[in-house]
Coordinates of C-alpha atoms in Angstrom, one line a residue:
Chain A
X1 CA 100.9 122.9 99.7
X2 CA 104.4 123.3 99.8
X3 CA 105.2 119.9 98.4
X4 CA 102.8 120.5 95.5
X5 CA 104.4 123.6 94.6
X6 CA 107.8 121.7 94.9
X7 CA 106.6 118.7 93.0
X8 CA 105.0 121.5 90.2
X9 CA 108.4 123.3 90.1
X10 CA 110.5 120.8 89.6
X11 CA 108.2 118.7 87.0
X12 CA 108.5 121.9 85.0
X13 CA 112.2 122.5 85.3
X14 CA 112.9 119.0 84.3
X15 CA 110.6 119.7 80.6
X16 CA 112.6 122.9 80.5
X17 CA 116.0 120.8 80.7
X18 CA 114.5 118.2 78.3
X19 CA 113.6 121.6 75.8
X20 CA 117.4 122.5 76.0
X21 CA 118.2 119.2 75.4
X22 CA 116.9 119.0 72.8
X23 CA 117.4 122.6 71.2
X24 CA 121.1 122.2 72.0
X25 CA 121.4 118.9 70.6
X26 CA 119.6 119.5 67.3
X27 CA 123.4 119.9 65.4
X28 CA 124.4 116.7 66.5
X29 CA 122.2 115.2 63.8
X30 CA 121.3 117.7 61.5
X31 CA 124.2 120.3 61.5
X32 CA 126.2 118.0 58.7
X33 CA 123.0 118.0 56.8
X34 CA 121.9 121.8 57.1
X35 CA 126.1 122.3 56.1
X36 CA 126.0 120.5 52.7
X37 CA 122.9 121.7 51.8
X38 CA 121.1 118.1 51.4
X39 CA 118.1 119.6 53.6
X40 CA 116.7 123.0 53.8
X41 CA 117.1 124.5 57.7
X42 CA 113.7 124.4 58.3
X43 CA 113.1 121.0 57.0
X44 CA 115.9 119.9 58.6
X45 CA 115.2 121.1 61.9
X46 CA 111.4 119.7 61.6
X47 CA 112.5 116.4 60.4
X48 CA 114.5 116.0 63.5
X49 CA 112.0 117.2 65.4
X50 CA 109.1 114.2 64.5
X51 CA 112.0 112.0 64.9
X52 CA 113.1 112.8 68.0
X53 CA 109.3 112.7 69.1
X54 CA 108.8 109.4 67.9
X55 CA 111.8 108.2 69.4
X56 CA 110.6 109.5 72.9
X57 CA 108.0 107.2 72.4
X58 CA 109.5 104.2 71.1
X59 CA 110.9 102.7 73.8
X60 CA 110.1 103.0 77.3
X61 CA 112.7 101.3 79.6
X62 CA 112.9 104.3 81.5
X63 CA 115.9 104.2 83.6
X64 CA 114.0 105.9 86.7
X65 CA 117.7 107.1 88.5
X66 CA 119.2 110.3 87.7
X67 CA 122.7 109.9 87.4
X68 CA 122.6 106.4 88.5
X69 CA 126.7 105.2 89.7
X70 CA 126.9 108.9 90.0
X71 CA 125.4 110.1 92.9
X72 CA 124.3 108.3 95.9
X73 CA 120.9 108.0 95.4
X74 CA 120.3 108.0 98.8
X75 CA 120.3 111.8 99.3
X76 CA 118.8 113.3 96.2
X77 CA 115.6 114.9 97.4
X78 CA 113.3 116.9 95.4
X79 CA 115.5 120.6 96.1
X80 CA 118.4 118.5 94.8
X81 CA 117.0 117.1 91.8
X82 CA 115.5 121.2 91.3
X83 CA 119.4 122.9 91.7
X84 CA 120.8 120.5 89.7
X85 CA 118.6 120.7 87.2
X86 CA 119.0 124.6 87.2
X87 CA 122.9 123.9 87.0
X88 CA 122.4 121.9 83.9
X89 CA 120.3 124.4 81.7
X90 CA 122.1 127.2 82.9
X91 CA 125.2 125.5 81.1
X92 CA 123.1 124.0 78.5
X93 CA 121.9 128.0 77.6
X94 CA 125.4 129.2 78.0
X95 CA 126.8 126.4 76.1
X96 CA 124.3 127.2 73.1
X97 CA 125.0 131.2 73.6
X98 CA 128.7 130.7 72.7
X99 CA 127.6 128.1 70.3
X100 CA 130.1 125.5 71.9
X101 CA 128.5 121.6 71.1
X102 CA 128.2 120.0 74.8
X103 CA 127.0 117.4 76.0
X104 CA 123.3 117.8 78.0
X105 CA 123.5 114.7 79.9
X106 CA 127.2 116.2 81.3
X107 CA 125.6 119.2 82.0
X108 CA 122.6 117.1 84.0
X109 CA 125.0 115.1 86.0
X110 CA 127.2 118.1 86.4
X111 CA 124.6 120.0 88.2
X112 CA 123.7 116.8 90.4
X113 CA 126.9 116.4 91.9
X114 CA 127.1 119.7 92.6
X115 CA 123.6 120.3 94.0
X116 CA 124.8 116.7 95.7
X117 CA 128.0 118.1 97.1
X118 CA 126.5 121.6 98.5
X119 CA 123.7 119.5 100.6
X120 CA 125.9 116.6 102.2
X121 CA 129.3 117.1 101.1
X122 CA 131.7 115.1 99.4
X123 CA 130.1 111.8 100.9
X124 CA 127.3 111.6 98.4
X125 CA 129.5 111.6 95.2
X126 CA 131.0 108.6 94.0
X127 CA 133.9 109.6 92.4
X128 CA 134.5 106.2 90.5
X129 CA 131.6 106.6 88.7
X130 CA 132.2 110.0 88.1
X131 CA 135.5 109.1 86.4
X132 CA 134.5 106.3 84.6
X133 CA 130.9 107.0 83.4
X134 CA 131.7 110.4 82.6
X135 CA 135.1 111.5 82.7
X136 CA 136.8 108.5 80.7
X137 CA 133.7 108.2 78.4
X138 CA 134.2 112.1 77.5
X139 CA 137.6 111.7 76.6
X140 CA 137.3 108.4 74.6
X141 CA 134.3 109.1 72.8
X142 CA 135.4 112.0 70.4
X143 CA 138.7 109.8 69.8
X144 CA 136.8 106.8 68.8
X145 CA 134.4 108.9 66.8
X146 CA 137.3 110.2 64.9
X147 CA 138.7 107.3 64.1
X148 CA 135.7 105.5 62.6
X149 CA 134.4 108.8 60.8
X150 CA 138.6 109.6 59.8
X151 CA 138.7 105.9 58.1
X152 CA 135.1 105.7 56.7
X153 CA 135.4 109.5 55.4
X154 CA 138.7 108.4 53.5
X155 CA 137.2 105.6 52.3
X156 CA 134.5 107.4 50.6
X157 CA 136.8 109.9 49.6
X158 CA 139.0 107.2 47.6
X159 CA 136.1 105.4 46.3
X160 CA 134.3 108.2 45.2
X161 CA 137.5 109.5 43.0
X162 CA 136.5 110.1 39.2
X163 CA 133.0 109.9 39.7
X164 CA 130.6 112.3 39.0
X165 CA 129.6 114.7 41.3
X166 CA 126.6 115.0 40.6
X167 CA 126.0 111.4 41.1
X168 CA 127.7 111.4 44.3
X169 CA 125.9 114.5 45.8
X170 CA 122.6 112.9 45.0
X171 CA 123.5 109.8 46.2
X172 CA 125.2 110.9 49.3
X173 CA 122.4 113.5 50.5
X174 CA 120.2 110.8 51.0
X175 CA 122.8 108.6 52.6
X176 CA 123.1 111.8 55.2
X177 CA 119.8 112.5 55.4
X178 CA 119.6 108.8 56.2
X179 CA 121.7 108.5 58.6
X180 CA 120.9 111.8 60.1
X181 CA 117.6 111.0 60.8
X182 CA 118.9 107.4 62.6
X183 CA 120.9 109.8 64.9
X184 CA 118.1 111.8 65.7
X185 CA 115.9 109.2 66.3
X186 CA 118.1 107.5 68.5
X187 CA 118.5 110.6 70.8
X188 CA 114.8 111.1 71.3
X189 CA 114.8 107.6 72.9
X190 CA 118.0 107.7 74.2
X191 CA 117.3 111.5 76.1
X192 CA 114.3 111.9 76.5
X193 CA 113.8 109.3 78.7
X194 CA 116.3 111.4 81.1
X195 CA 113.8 113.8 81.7
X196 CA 111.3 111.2 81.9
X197 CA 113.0 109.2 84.7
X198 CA 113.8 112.5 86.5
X199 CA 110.0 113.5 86.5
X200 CA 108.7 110.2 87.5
X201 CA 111.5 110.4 90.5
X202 CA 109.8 113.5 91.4
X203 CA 105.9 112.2 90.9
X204 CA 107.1 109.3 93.5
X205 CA 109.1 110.9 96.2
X206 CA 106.0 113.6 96.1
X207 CA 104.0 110.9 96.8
X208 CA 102.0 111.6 93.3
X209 CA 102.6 108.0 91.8
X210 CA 103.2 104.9 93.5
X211 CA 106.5 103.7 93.5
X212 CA 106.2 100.8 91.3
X213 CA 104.4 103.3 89.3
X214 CA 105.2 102.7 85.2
X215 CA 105.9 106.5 83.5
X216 CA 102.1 107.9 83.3
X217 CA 101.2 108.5 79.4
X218 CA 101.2 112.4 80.5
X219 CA 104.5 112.7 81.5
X220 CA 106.0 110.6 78.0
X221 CA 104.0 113.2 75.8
X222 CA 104.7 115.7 77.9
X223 CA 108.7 115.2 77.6
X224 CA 108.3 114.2 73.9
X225 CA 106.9 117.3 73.6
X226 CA 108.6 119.2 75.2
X227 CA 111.9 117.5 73.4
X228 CA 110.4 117.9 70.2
X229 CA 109.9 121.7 70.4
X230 CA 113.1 122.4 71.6
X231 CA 114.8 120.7 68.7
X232 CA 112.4 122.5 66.1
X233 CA 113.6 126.1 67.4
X234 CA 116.9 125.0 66.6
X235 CA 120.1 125.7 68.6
X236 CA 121.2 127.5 65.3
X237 CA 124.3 128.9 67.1
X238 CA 125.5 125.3 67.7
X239 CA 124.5 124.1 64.1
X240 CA 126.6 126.5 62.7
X241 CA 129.5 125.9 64.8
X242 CA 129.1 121.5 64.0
X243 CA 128.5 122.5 60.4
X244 CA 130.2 124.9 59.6
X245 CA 133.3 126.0 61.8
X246 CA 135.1 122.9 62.8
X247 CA 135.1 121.3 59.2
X248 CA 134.0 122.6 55.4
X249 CA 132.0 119.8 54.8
X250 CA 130.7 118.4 51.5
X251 CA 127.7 115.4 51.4
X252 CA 130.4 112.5 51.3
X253 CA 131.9 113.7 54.7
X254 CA 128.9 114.8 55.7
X255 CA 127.7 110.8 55.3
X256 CA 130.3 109.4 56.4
X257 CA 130.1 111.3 59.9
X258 CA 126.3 110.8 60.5
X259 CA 126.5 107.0 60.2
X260 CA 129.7 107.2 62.4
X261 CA 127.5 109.1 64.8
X262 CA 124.7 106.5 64.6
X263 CA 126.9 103.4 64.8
X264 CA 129.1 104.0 67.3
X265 CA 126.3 105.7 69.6
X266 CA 124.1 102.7 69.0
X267 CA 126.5 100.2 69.4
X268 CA 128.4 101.6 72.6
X269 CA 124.8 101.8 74.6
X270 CA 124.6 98.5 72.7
X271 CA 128.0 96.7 74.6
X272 CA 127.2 98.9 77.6
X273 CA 129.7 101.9 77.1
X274 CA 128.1 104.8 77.0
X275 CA 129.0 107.6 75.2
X276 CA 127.8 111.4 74.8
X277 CA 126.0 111.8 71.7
X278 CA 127.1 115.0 71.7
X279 CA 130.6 114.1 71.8
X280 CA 130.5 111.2 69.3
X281 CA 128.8 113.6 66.7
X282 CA 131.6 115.7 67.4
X283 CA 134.2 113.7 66.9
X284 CA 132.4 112.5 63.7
X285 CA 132.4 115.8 62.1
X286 CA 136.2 116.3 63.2
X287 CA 137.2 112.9 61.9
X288 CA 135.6 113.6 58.4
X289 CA 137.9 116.7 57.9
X290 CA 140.5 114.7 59.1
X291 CA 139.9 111.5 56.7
X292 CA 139.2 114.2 53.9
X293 CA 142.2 114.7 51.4
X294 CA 142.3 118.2 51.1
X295 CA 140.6 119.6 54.2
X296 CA 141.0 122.0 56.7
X297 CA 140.2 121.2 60.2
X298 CA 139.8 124.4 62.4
X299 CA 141.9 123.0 65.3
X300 CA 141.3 126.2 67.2
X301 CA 137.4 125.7 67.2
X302 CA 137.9 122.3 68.2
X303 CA 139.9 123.5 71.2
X304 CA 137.6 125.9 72.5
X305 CA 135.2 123.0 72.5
X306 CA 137.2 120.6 74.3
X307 CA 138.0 123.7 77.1
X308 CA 134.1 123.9 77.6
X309 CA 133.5 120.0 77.7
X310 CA 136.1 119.8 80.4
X311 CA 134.5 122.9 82.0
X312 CA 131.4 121.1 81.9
X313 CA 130.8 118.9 85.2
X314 CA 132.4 121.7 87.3
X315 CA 130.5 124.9 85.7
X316 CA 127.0 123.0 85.7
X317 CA 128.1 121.7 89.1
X318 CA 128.7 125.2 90.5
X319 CA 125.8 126.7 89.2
X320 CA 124.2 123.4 90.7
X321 CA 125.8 123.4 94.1
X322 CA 125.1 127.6 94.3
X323 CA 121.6 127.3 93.4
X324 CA 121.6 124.4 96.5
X325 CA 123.0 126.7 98.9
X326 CA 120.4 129.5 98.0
X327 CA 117.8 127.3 98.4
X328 CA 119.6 125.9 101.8
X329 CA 120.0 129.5 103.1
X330 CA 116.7 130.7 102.2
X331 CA 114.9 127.4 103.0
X332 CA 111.6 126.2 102.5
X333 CA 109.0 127.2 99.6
X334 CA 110.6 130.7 99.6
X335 CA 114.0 128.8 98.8
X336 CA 112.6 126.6 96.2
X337 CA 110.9 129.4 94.7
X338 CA 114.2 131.9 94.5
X339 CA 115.9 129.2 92.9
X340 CA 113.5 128.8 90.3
X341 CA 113.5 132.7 89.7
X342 CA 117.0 132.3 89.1
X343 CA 116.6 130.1 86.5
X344 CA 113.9 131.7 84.4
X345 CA 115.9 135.5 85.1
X346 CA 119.1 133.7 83.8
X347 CA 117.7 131.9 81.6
X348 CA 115.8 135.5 80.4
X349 CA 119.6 137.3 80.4
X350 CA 121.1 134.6 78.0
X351 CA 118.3 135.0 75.6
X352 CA 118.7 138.8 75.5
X353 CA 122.1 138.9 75.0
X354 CA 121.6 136.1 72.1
X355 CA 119.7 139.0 70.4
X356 CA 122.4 140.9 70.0
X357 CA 123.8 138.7 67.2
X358 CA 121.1 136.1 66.0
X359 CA 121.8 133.2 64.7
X360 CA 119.0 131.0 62.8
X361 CA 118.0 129.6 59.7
X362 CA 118.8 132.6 58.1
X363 CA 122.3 132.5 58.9
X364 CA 123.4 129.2 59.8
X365 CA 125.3 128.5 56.7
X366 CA 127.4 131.8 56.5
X367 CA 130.8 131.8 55.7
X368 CA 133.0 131.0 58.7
X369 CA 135.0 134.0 60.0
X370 CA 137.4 132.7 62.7
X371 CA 136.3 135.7 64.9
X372 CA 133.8 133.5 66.2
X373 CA 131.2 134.3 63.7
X374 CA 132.0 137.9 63.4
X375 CA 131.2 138.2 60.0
X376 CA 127.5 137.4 60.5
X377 CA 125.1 139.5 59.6
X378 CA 121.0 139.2 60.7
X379 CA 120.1 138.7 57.7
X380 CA 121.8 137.3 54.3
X381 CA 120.5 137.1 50.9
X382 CA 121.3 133.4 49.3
X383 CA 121.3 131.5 52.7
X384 CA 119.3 128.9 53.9
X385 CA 118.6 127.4 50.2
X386 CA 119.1 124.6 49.1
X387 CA 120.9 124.6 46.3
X388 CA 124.4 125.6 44.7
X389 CA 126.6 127.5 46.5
X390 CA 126.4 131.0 47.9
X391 CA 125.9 133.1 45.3
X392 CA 126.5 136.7 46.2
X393 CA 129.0 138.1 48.6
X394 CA 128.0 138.7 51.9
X395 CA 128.8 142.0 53.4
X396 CA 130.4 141.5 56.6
X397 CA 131.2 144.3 58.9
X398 CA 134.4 145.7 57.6
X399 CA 135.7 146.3 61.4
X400 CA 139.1 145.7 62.2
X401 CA 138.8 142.8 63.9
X402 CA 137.2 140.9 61.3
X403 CA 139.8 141.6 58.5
X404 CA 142.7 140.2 60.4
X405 CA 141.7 136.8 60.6
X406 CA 140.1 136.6 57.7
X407 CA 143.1 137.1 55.8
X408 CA 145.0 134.7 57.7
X409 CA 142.3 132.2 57.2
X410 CA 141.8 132.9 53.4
X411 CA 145.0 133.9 52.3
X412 CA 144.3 134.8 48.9
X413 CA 143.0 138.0 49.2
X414 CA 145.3 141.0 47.8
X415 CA 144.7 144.5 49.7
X416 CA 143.5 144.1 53.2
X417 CA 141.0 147.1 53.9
X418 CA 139.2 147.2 50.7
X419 CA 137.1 144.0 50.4
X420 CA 138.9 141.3 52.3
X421 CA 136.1 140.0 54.4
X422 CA 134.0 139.5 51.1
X423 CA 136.5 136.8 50.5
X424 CA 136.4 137.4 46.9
X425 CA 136.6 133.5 45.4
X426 CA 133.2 132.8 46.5
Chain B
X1 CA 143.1 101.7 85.8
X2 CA 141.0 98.8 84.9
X3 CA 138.4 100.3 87.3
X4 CA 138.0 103.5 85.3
X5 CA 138.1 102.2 81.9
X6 CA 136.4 99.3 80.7
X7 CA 138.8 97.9 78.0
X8 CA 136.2 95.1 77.0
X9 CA 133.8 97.2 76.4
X10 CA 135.8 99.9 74.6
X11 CA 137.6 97.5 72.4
X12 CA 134.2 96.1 71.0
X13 CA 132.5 99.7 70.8
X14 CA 136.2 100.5 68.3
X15 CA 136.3 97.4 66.6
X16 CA 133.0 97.2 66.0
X17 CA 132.4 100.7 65.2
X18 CA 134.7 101.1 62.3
X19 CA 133.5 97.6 61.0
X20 CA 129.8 99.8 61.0
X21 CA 130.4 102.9 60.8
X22 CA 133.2 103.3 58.6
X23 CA 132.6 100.2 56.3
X24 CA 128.7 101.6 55.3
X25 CA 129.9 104.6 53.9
X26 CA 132.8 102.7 52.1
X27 CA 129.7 100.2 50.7
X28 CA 127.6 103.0 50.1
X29 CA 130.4 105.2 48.2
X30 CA 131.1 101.5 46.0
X31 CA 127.7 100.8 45.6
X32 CA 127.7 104.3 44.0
X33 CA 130.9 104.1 41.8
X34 CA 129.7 100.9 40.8
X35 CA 126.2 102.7 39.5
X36 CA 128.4 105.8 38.0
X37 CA 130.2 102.6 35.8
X38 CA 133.7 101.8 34.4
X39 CA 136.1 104.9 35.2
X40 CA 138.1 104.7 32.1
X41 CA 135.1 105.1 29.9
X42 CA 133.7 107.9 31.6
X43 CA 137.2 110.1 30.8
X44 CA 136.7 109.7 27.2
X45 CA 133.2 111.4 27.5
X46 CA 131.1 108.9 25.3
X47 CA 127.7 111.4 24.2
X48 CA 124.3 110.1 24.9
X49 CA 125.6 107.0 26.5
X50 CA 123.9 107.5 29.4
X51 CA 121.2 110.4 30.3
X52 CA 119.9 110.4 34.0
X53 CA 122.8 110.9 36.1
X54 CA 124.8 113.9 36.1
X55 CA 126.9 115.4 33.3
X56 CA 129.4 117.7 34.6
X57 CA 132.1 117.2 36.7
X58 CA 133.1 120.1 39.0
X59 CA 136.4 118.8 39.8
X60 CA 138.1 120.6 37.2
X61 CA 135.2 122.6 36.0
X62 CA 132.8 122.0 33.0
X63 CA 134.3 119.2 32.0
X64 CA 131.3 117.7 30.4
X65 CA 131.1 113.8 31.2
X66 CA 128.6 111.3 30.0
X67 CA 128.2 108.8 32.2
X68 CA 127.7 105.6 30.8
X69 CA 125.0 102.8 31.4
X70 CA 126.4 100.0 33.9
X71 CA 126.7 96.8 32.9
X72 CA 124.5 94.1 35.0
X73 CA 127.3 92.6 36.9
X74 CA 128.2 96.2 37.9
X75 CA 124.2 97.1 38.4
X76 CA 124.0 93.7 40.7
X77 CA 127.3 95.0 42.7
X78 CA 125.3 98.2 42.9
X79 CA 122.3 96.9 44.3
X80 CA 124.1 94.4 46.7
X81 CA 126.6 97.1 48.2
X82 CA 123.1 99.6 48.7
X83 CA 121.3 96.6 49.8
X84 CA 123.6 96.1 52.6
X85 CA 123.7 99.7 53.5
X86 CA 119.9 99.6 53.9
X87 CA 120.1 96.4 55.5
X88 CA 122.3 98.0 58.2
X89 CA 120.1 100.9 58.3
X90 CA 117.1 98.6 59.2
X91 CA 119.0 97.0 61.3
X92 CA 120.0 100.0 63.1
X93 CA 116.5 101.0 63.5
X94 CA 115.2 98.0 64.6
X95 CA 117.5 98.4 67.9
X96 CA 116.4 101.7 68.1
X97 CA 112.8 100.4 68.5
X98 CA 113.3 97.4 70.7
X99 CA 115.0 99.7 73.3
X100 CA 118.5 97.6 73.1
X101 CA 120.8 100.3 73.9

């Protein structure tokens, strides 16, 4: 009984991660493209959410170890693989609640090697692999991604000199939403399969399945699904954030960092290096303000988002190792079952205190205040359209904390006080 | 340090990702400006020259711009750079599918 209810649990914590996993990585494909305009939010989010379903079904080499080089795979056990996954949507939701892109598998492994630590100490981790699958990766892969979006974006940008916008906008909207959806795609098989490896795990060591057992056809739709959903809600909060706050982007830039993102993702799982898509979209979008003539990079939102990737392994890891000792303390199905009502309570929190200020389709596209999106408002008239630019001004909250910034970051407005968050050029 | 960081590996992944992932876009912007035709006709704003593609540029405003009909040699560089961009494309997707990464 016991096991069942254990087997049960963690089968649905492990679709829940894959949900989050896919809801926070939505903006790594489509954030560029909801940005510029070339596809309507909604559209947007539903196109990457087929794609990422037919990826989870495209291919199938599931790799059936969690955090394989990571962890000794000796000593995960079922109330491992359970706290670790809590750790890793716990930081996954908190992640998406300060709209910060990170990366879900960090947050995954994270959470093991915490849950791993707390049940047989420092013995279980190996630290190698820790620093070079996931430490070394992290702080390579947004520096590679820059480069190759940097170059290709300035590319592009002297190419396209002297001709017609018009011509290039058309042209390049289909070459993002192109290579948008190739990013997309590739995370449904790339991801997916996580949760799909981490569910079979479970079906085997609860004796379910046996253990040459190939990944039963309920548990691929099931994490498609699952997947699939989670990337139509839309983590909005991080969409705005890749679209909007690191870089102004246009459709060349926003090109030129989507087929960064595909290539190098697809080619570094290709020679065996593998990178966070999360970071490597990242990078992409940071590169493509840096390769842009002209444009602004927000530095300071970059650096808030390199703080929470390093927090990362260690946050999801405490969360993981905490939720391990509750379950330790408590013990047995009582154990298993407190950790779980931690999840869905905390999970529960997060989304009420996202209420407070909403962020979705509505929205996404606001003007950036550097407040951390203080200027957004529930709902704004000429959002979310396709379409020329923001018509109207929006009317931000005129509250003191708001104005400062935004006159730093504008700089062309005259009295502060009177209208300066309306940023009157747009 | 050679245990933590895998040079061969990373060397490929750079050299081969800006190759990719920087030269499409550069294709695909040329395969564009190829399409748009020859710059130096396109400032003197030639009327009815060409009809589909856009009129306006916004760089400086209304500035209204004909654009005029490429040439073949320019519509076969067109087609070729595009071509190779979709080619890649394919090619991207077909490693996708046969679960190569």
């Amino acid at each position: 009984m016991t096991e069942t209810l254990l087997l049960a649990l963690v089968v649905v914590t492990a679709l829940a991660f894959d949900f989050t996993n896919g809801f926070h990585d939505t903006g790594n494909a489509m954030a560029t493209s909801i940005a510029t305009r070339a596809l309507k939010p909604k559209t947007a989010v539903a196109l990457s959410a087929v794609l990422n379903l037919v990826g989870a079904f495209l291919s199938l080499a599931v790799a059936a170890t969690i955090a394989k080089g990571i962890v000794d795979a000796g000593v995960i056990t079922l109330p491992v693989v359970l706290a670790g996954l809590v750790g890793g949507i716990v930081w996954n939701l908190l992640t998406w609640l300060l709209g910060i892109p990170s990366s879900s598998s960090h947050a995954l492994v994270g959470g093991m090697v915490g849950a791993v630590l707390a049940a047989v100490g420092t013995s279980g981790v190996l630290w190698t692999g820790v620093v070079s699958k996931v430490l070394v990766p992290a702080l390579l892969a947004p520096l590679i991604a820059i480069a190759v979006a940097g170059l290709g974006t300035w590319c592009v940008a002297k190419l396209t000199r002297g001709v017609p916008q018009d011509l290039t906008n058309r042209g390049f909207r289909w070459g993002q939403i192109g290579s948008a959806s190739l990013v997309s795609l590739a995370h449904g098989t790339n991801d997916a399969q996580k949760s799909m490896g981490i569910i079979l795990l479970a079906l085997i060591a609860g004796g379910a399945v046996p253990a040459d057992s190939n990944v039963p056809l309920w548990v691929i739709l099931s994490c498609a699904v699952a997947m699939a959903l989670g990337t139509y809600l839309g983590g909005w909060r991080v969409i705005r954030t890749l679209g909007k706050g690191l870089v102004e982007i246009d459709t060349r830039q926003g090109m030129a960092a989507e087929t960064s993102s595909a290539a190098v993702i697809l080619l570094s799982s290709h020679f065996g290096f593998s990178l966070s898509t999360t970071h490597v979209a990242t990078g992409s979008v940071l590169g493509s303000g840096v390769g842009m003539p002209g444009a602004k990079v927000r530095w300071s939102v970059a650096g808030r988002m390199f703080v929470a990737w390093g927090l990362t392994l260690p946050a999801a890891g405490l969360v993981g190792a905490l939720c391990q000792w509750l379950e330790s303390a408590i013990g047995g199905t009582f154990g298993v079952v407190a950790v779980f009502a931690v999840l869905v309570i905390s999970s529960a929190a997060i989304w009420l205190v996202s209420r407070r200020k909403p962020v979705d389709h509505t929205n996404v596209n606001e003007e950036w205040d550097e407040d951390k999106g203080a200027g957004i408002e529930p709902v704004a008239a000429t959002t979310g359209q396709a379409g020329g630019e923001r018509v109207g001004p929006v009317p931000a909250l005129a509250t003191a904390s708001s104005v400062g910034p935004a006159i730093e970051s504008v700089g062309t407005v005259g009295a502060p006080g009177a209208d300066a968050p309306s940023k009157g050029d747009n | 340090m050679s245990d933590f960081i895998e040079w061969g590996a990373l060397s490929q992944v750079l050299v081969a990702g800006v190759l990719v992932g920087a030269g499409i876009p550069a294709l695909f912007a040329l395969g564009l400006r190829l399409l748009a035709g020859p710059a130096r006709d396109r400032g003197d704003a030639v009327p009815g020259a060409g009809e589909a593609a856009g009129r306006r540029t916004s760089d400086d405003g209304a500035v209204a711009v004909a654009i005029p009909r490429p040439g073949p040699a320019r519509l076969a560089g067109a087609a070729l750079c595009l071509g190779l961009v979709v080619a890649a494309v394919a090619t991207g997707l077909f490693v996708v599918v046969s679960g190569g990464h």
